[in-house]
PDB file of C-alpha atoms in Angstrom:
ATOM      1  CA  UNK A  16       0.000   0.000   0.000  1.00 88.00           C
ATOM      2  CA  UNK A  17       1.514   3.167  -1.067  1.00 96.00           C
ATOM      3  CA  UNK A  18       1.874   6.459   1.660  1.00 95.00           C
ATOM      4  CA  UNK A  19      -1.138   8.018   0.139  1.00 95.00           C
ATOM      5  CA  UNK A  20      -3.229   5.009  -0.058  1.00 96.00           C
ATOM      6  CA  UNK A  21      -2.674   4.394   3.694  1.00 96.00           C
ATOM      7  CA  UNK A  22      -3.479   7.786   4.366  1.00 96.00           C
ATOM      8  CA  UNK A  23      -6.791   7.544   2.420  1.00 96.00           C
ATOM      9  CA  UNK A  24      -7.445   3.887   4.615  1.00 96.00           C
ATOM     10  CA  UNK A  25      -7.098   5.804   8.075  1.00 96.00           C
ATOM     11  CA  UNK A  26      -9.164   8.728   6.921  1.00 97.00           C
ATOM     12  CA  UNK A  27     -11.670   6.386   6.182  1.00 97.00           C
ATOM     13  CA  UNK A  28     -11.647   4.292   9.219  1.00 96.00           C
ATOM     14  CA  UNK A  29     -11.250   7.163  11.839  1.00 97.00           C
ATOM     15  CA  UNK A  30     -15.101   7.390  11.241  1.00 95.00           C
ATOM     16  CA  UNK A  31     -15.904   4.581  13.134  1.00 97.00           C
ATOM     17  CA  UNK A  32     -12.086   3.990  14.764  1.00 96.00           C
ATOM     18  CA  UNK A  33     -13.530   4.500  17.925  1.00 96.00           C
ATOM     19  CA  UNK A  34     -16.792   2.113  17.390  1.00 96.00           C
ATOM     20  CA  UNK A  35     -14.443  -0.437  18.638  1.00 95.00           C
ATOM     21  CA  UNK A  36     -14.426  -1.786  22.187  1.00 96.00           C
ATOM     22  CA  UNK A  37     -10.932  -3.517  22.094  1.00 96.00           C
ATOM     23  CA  UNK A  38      -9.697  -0.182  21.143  1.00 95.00           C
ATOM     24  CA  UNK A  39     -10.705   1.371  24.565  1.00 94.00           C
ATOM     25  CA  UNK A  40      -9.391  -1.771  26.981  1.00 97.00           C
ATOM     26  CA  UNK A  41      -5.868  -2.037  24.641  1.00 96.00           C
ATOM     27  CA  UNK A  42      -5.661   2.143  25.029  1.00 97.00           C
ATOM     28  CA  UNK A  43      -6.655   1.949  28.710  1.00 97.00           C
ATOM     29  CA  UNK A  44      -3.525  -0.914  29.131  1.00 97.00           C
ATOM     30  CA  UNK A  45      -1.189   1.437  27.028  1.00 96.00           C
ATOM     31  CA  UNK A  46      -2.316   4.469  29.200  1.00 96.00           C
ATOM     32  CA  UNK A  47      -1.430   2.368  32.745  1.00 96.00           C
ATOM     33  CA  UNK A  48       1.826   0.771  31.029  1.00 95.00           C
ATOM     34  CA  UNK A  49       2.709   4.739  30.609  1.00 93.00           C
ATOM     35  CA  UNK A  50       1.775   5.981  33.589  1.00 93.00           C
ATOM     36  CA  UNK A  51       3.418   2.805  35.873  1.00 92.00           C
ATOM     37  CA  UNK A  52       6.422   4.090  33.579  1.00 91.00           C
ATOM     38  CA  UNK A  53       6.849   7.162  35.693  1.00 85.00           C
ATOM     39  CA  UNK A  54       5.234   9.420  33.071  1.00 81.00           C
ATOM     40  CA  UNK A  55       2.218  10.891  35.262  1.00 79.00           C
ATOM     41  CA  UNK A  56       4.203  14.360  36.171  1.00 81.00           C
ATOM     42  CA  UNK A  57       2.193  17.733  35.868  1.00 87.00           C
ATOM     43  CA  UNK A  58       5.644  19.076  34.376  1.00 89.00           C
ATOM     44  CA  UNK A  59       5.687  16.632  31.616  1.00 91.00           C
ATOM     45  CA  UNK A  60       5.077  16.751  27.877  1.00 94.00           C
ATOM     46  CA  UNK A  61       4.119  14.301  26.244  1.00 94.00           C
ATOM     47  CA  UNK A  62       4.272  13.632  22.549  1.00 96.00           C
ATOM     48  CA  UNK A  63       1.735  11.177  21.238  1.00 96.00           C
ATOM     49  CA  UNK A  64       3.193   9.749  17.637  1.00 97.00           C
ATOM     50  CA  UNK A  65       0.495   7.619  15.282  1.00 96.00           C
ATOM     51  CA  UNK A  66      -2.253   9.505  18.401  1.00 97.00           C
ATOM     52  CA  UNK A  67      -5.087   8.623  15.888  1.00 97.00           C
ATOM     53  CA  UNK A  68      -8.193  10.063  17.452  1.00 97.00           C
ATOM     54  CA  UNK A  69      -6.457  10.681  20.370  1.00 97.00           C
ATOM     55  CA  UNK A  70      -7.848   8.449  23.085  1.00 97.00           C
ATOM     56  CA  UNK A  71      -4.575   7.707  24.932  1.00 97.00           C
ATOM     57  CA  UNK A  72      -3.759  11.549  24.376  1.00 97.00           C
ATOM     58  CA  UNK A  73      -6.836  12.379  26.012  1.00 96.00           C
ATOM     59  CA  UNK A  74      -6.216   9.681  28.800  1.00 96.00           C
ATOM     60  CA  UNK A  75      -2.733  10.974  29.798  1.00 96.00           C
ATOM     61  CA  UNK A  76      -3.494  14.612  29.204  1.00 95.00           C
ATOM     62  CA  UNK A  77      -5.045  14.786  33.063  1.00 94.00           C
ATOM     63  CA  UNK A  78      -1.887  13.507  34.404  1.00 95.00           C
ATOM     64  CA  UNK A  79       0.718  15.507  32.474  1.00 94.00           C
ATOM     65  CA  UNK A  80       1.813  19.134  31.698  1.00 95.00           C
ATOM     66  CA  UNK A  81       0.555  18.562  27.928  1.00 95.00           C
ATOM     67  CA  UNK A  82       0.146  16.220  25.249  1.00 96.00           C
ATOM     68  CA  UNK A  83       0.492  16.814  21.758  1.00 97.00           C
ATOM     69  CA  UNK A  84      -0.954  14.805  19.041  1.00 98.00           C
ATOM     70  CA  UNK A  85       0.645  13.964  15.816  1.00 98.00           C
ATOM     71  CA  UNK A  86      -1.172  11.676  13.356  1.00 97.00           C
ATOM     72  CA  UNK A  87      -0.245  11.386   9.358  1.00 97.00           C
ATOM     73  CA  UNK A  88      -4.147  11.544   8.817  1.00 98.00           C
ATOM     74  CA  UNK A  89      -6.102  14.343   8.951  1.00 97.00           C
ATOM     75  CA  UNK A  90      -9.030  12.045   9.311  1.00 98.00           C
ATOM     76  CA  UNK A  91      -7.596  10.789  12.642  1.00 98.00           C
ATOM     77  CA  UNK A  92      -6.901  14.380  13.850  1.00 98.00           C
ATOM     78  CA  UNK A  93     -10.223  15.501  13.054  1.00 97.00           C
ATOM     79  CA  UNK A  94     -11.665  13.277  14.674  1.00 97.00           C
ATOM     80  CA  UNK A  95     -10.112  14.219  17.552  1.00 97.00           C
ATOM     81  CA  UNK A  96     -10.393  17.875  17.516  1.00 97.00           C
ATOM     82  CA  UNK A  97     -14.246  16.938  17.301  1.00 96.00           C
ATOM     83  CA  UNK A  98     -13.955  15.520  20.743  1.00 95.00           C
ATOM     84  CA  UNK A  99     -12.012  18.306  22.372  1.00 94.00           C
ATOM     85  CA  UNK A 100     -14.407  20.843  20.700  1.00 94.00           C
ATOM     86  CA  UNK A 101     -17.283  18.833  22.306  1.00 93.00           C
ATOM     87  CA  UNK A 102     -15.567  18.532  25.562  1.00 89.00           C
ATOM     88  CA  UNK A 103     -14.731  22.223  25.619  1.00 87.00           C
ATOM     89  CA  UNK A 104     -11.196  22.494  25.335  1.00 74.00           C
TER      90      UNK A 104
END
């Protein structure tokens, strides 16, 4: 699958990405697996690499300075600015 074809699959799919239950318990593992890490410290920033919609970005932002979000689909990322509109931030 070429860059742009991949692209075009995860635009497609953040639709429903987070339709998913195993999504949420395998991001709610990676987000205690971070955090038993040592990374839950207000003065840390976190960079979130392949954050798709952002659900372990929005997990970890409570327990970190900030968390930014960096996704090769704008699908993904809009997606997630659609939560954080609806949640306000």
């Amino acid at each position: 699958m070429s860059k742009r074809e991949t692209i075009e699959h995860f635009n497609e799919a953040a639709l429903t990405w987070d339709d998913k239950p195993h999504r949420r318990i395998m991001t709610e593992k990676a987000c205690a697996a971070v955090l038993e890490a040592g990374v839950s410290d207000k003065g840390t920033n976190v960079i979130d690499f392949g954050g798709g919609t952002g659900n372990l970005a929005i997990m970890l932002a409570p327990h970190v300075k900030s968390v930014t979000v960096v996704d090769a689909s704008p699908g993904m990322i809009d997606v997630l600015g659609k939560k954080l509109d609806a949640a306000g931030e």
